[in-house]
Coordinates of C-alpha atoms in Angstrom, one line a residue:
Chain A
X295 CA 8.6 80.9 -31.8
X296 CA 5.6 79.4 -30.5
X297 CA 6.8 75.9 -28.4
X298 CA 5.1 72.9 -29.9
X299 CA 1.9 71.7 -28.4
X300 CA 2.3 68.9 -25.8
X301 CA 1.7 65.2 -25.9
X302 CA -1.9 64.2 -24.1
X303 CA -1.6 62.9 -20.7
X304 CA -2.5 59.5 -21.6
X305 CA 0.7 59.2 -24.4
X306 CA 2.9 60.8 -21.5
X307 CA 1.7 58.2 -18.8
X308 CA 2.0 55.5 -20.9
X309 CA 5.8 57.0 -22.2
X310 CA 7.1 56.9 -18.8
X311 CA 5.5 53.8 -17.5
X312 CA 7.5 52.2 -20.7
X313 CA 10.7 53.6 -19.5
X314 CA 10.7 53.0 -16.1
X315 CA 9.6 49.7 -16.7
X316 CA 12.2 49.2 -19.7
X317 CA 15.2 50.9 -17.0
X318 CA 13.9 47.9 -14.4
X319 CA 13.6 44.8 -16.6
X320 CA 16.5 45.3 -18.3
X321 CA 19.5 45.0 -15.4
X322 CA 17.1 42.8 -13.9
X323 CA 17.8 40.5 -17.3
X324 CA 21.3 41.0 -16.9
X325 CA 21.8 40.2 -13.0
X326 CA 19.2 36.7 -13.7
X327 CA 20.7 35.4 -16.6
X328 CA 24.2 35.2 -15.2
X329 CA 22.9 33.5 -11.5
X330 CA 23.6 30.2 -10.6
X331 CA 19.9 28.9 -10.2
X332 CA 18.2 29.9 -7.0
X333 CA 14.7 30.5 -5.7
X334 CA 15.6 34.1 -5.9
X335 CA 17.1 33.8 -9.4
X336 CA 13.8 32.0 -10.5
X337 CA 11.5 34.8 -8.8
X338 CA 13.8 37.3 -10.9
X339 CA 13.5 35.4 -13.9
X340 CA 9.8 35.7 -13.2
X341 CA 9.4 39.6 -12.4
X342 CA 11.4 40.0 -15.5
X343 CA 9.2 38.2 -17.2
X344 CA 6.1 40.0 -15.9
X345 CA 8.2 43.6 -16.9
X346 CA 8.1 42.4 -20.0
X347 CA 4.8 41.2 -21.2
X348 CA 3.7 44.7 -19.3
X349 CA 5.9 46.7 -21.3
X350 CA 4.1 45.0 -24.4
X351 CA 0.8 45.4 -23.2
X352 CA 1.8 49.1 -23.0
X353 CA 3.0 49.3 -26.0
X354 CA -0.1 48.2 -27.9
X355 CA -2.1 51.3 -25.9
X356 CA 0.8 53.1 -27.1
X357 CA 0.3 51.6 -31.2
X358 CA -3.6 52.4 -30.1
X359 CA -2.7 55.4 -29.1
X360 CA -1.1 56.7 -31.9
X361 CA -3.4 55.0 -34.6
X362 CA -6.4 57.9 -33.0
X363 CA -4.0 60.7 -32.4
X364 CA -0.9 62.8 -34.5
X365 CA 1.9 63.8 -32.1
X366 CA 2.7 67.4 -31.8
X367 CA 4.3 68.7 -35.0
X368 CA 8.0 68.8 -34.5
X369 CA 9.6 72.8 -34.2
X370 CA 9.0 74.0 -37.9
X371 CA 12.9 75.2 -37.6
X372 CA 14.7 71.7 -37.5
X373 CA 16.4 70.4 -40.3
X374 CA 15.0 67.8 -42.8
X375 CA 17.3 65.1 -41.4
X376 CA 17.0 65.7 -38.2
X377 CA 13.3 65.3 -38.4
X378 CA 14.1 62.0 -40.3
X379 CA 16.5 60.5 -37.5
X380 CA 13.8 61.1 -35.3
X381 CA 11.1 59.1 -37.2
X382 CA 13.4 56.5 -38.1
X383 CA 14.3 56.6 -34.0
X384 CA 11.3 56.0 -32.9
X385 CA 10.1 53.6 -35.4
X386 CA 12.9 51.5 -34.3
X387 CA 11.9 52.5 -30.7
X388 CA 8.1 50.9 -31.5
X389 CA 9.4 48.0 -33.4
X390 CA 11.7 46.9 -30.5
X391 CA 8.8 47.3 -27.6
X392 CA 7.3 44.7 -29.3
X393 CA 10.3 42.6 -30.5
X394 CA 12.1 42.0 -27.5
X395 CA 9.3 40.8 -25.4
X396 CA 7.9 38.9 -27.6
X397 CA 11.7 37.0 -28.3
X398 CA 11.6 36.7 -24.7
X399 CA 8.5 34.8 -24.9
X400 CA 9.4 32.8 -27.8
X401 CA 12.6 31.9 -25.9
X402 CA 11.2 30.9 -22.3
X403 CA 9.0 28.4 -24.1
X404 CA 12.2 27.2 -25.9
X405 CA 13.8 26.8 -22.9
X406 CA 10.6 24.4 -21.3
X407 CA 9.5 27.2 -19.2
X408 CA 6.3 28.8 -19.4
X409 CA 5.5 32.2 -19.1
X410 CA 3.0 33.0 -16.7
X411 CA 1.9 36.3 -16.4
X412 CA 1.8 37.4 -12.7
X413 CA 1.8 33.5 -11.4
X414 CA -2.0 33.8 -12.8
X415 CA -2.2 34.2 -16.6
X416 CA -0.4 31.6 -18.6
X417 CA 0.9 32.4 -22.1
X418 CA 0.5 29.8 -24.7
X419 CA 3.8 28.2 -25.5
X420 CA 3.9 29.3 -29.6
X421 CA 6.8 27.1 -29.8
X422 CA 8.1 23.9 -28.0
X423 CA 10.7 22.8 -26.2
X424 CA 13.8 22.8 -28.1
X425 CA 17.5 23.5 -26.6
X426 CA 19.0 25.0 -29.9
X427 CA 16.7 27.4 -30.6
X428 CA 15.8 28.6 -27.2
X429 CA 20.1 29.5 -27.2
X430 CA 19.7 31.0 -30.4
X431 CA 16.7 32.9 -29.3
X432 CA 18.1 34.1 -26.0
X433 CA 21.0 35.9 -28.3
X434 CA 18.4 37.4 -30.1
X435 CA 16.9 38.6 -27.1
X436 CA 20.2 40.0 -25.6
X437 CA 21.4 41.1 -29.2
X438 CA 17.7 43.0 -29.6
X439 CA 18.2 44.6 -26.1
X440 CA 21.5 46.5 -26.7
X441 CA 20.0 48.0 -30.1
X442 CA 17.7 48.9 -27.4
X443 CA 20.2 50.5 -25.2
X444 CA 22.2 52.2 -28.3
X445 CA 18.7 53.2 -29.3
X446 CA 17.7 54.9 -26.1
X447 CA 21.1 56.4 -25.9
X448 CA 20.6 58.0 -28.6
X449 CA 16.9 59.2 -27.8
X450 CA 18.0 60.5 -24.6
X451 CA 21.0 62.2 -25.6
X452 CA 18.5 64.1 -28.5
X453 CA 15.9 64.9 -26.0
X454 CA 18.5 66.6 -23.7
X455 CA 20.5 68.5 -26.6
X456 CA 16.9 69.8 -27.4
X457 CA 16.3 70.9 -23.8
X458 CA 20.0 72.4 -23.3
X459 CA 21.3 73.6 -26.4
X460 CA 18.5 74.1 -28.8
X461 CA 16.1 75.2 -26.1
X462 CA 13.5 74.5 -28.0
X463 CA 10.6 73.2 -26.2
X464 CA 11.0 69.8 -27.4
X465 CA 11.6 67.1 -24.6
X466 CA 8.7 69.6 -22.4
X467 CA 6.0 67.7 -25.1
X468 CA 6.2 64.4 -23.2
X469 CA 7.0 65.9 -19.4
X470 CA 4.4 65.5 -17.2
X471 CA 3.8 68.3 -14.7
X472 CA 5.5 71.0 -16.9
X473 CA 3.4 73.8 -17.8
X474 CA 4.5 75.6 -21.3
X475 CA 4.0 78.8 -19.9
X476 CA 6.5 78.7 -17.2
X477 CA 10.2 79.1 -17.9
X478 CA 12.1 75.9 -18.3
Chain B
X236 CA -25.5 -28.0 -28.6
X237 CA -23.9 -29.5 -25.8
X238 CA -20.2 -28.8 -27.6
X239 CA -21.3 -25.1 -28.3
X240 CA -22.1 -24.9 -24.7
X241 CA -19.1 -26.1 -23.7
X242 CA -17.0 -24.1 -25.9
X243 CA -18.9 -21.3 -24.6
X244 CA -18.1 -22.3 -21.4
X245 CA -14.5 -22.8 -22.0
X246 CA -14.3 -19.2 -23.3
X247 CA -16.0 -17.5 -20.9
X248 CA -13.7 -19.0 -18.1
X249 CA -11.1 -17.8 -20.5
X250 CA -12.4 -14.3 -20.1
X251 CA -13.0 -14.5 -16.6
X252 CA -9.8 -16.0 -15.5
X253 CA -7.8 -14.0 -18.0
X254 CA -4.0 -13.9 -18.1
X255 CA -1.6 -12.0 -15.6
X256 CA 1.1 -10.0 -17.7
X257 CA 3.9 -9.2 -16.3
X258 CA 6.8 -7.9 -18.4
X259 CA 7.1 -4.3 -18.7
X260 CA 8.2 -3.0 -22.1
X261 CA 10.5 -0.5 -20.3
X262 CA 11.5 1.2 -22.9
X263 CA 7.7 2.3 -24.1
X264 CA 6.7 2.9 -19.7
X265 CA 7.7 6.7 -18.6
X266 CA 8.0 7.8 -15.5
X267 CA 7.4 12.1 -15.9
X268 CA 6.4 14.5 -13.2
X269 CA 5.2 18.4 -13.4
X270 CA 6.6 20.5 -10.8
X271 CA 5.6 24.2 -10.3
X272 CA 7.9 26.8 -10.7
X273 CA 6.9 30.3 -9.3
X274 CA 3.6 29.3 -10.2
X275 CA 4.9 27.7 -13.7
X276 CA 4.3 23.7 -14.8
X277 CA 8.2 22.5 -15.3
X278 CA 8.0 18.6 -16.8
X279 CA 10.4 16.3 -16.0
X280 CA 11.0 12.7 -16.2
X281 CA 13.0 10.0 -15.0
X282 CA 14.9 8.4 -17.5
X283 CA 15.7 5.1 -15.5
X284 CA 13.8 2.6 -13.5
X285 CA 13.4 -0.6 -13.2
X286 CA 9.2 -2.2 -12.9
X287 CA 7.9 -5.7 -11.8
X288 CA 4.2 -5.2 -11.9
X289 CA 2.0 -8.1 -12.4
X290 CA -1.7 -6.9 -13.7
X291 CA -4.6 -9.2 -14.6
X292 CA -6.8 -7.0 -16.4
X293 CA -10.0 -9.6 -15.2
X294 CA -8.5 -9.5 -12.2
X295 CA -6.6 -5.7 -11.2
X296 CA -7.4 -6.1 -7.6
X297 CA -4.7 -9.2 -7.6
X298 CA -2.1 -6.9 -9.2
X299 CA 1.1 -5.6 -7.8
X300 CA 4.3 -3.8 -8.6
X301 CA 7.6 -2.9 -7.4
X302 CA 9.0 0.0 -8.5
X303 CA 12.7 1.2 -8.1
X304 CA 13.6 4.7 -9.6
X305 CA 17.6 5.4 -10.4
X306 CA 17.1 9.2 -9.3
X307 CA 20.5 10.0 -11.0
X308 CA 18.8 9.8 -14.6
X309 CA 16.8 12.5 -13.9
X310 CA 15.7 15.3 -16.4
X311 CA 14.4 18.0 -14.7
X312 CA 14.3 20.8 -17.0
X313 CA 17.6 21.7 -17.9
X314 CA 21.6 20.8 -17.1
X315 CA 21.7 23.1 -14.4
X316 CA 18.5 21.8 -12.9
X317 CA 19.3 18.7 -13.3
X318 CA 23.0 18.9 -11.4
X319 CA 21.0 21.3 -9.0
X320 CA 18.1 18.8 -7.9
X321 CA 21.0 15.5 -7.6
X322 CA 22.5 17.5 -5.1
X323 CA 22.7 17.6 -0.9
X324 CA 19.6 19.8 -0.5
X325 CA 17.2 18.0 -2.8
X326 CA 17.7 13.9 -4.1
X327 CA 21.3 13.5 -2.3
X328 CA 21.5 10.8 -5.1
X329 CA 24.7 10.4 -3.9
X330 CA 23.9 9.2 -0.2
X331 CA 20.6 7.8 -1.6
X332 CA 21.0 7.0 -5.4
X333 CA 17.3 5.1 -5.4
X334 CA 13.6 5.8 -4.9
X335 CA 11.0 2.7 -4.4
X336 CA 7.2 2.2 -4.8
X337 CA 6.3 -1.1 -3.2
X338 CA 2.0 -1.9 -4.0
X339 CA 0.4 -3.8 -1.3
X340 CA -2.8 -3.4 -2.5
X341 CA -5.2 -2.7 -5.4
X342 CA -8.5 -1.5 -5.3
X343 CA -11.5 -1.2 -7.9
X344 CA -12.5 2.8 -7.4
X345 CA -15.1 2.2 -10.2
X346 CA -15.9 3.6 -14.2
X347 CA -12.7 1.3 -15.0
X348 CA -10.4 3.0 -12.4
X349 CA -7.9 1.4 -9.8
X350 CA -5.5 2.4 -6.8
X351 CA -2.6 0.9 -6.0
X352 CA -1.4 1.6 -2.5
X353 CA 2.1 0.9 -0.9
X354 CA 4.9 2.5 0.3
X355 CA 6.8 5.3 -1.2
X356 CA 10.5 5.3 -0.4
X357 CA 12.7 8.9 -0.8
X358 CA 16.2 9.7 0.5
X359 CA 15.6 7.0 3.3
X360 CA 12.0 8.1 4.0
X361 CA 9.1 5.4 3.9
X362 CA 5.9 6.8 3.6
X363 CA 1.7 5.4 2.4
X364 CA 1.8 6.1 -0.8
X365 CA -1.5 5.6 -3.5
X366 CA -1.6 6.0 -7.0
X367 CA -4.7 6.0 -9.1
X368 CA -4.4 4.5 -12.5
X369 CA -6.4 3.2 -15.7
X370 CA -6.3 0.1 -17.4
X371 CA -6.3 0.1 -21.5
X372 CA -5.7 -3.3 -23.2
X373 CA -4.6 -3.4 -26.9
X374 CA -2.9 -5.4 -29.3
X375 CA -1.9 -7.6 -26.7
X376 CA -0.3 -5.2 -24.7
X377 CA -1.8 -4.0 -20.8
X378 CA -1.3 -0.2 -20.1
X379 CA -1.6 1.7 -17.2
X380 CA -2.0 5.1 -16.8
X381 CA -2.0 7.0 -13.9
X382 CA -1.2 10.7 -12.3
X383 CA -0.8 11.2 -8.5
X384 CA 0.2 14.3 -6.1
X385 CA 3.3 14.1 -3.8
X386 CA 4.3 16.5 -1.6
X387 CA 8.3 17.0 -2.1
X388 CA 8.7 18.3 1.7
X389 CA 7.6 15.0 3.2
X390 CA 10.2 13.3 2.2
X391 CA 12.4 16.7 2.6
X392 CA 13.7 16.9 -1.2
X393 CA 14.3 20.9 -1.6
X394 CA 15.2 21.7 2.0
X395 CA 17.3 25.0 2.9
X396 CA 16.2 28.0 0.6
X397 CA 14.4 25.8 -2.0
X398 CA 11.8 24.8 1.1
X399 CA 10.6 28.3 -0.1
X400 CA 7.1 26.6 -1.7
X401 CA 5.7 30.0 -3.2
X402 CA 9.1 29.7 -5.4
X403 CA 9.1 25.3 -6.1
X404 CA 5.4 24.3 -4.9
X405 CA 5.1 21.3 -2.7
X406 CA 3.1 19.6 -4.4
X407 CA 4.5 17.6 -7.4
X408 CA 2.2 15.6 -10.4
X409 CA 3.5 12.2 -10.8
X410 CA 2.7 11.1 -14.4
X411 CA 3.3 7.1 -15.0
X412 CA 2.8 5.2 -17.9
X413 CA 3.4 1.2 -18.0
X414 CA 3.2 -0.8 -20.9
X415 CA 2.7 -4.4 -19.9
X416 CA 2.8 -7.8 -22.3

């Protein structure tokens, strides 16, 4: 069996970057929202902030990405469904890049408190200030962010069943510094 | 002739003279500021105060005003924020429940603007204050307008950690707004 061809650098950078920054931001949105308010709770409300609207920004190159490129095909061996669960996966994966960020916008301006990319670049406030929906949209937010976590769980747990059981080649597509040739 | 003269007369004393107003419509005057927030503009606004300003709009460089802030009616932001900024380490409203503004001057600074200068009192800290402003007359109401910068650490409101200024900038916008009849 011939392993499936590799994701491009580019889709591999920009996969990672994601998840690192996704495995940052989201404690760091745990530990903030339960402080008592601080300077250093505010400048962790802020870098989580900043995670975020990088982790969207990413995921646009990643859309862009996508839109001029087809992912390497899947092993020709796996079953119908499990090719499904994966597309469905990571169509829920995509959708939520974008969702949760952009709730977590929506919800700062909700609160009164402007997000300012870096201290530098302000976001428009798309909504105003109003305390019911800025509590409503920060249980969106956290409600969005364990999908997230179920979601990734799930993602992980695939990639590694591939690698260990299955053995077939799949989670070395989006590993950087693996050559295909060398034994796993 | 000589009776349109002198009507003439009469109004343009009228007009030059003009009428000191003095009784602020509190409940349309505002009293807001904008602090910044890890580099982020935070309104807020006081929600009680009391204003005696008299303002001659012929005559603004006669005016004056006494302000006196109740600090507890704040709003800054949030319920947290707002127990948070009443507290020991930034208004102490307990040990000093009022801030003051006291004019002793007014000066034209041209194109329809004025400063007021006085003295700016904080959790027991007097300080030269000035505050530009606008006049705008209608409807028979006066209203001022004006926006000034006051640095929070002179008067040592967010001392401790919050003295920290790349978190809560120094420098905070005072917004007022007075309506006058």
């Amino acid at each position: 069996m011939t392993p499936p061809a590799r994701y491009t650098n580019t889709a591999i950078t920009l996969h990672w970057l994601i998840a690192f920054l996704i495995i940052a931001a989201f404690p760091l949105g745990m530990v903030m929202s339960d402080m008592a308010l601080s300077p250093l709770k505010l400048k962790l409300a802020s870098y989580h902030k900043w995670l975020g609207v990088t982790v969207f920004l990413l995921a646009v190159a990643r859309l862009a990405w996508r839109a001029g490129h087809t992912p390497p095909p899947l092993p020709a061996a796996l079953p119908l469904w499990q090719r499904r669960a994966a597309h469905g996966l990571h169509l829920l994966l995509y959708l939520l890049l974008f969702a949760i960020p952009f709730s977590g916008w929506l919800m700062s301006s909700a609160k009164g408190f402007q997000t300012v990319y870096l201290g530098v670049v302000p976001l428009p406030d798309l909504i105003g200030k109003d305390k019911a929906l800025g509590v409503l949209l920060s249980q969106v937010h956290e409600t969005l962010n364990f999908a997230l976590l179920a979601l990734i769980i799930a993602h992980v747990g695939a990639a590694l069943k591939h690698h260990f059981i299955e053995r077939d080649g799949i989670l070395a597509r989006m590993l950087p510094f693996l050559d295909q040739e060398k034994p796993l | 002739m000589t009776r349109l003269f002198a009507t003439l007369a009469l109004l343009l004393t009228a007009v030059a003279h003009g009428t000191e107003l003095s009784s602020v419509q509190l409940d349309k005057s505002t009293i807001a500021f904008v602090s910044k927030q890890m580099n982020v503009p935070v309104e807020g606004a006081f929600r009680k105060f009391s204003a005696q300003i008299a303002m001659d709009p012929a005559k603004p460089e006669a005016g004056h005003a006494r302000i006196e802030i109740e600090l507890a009616s704040i709003d800054a932001g949030g319920e947290e924020a707002n127990d948070e900024v009443k507290g020991k380490s930034w208004f102490n409203v307990r040990e000093f429940p009022k801030a003051s503004f006291v004019s002793s001057s007014v000066k034209a600074l041209g194109g329809g603007r004025f400063e007021a200068s006085g003295k700016m009192t904080m959790r027991g800290k007097t300080l030269d204050a000035r505050a530009p402003f606008t006049l705008k007359q209608e409807k028979g109401v006066l209203i001022l307008d004006g926006t000034f910068p006051l640095k929070r650490l002179d008067y040592g409101i967010g001392s401790g950690v919050w003295s920290d200024t790349s978190v809560v900038a120094d420098e905070v916008q005072v917004k007022f707004h007075f309506v006058l009849k």
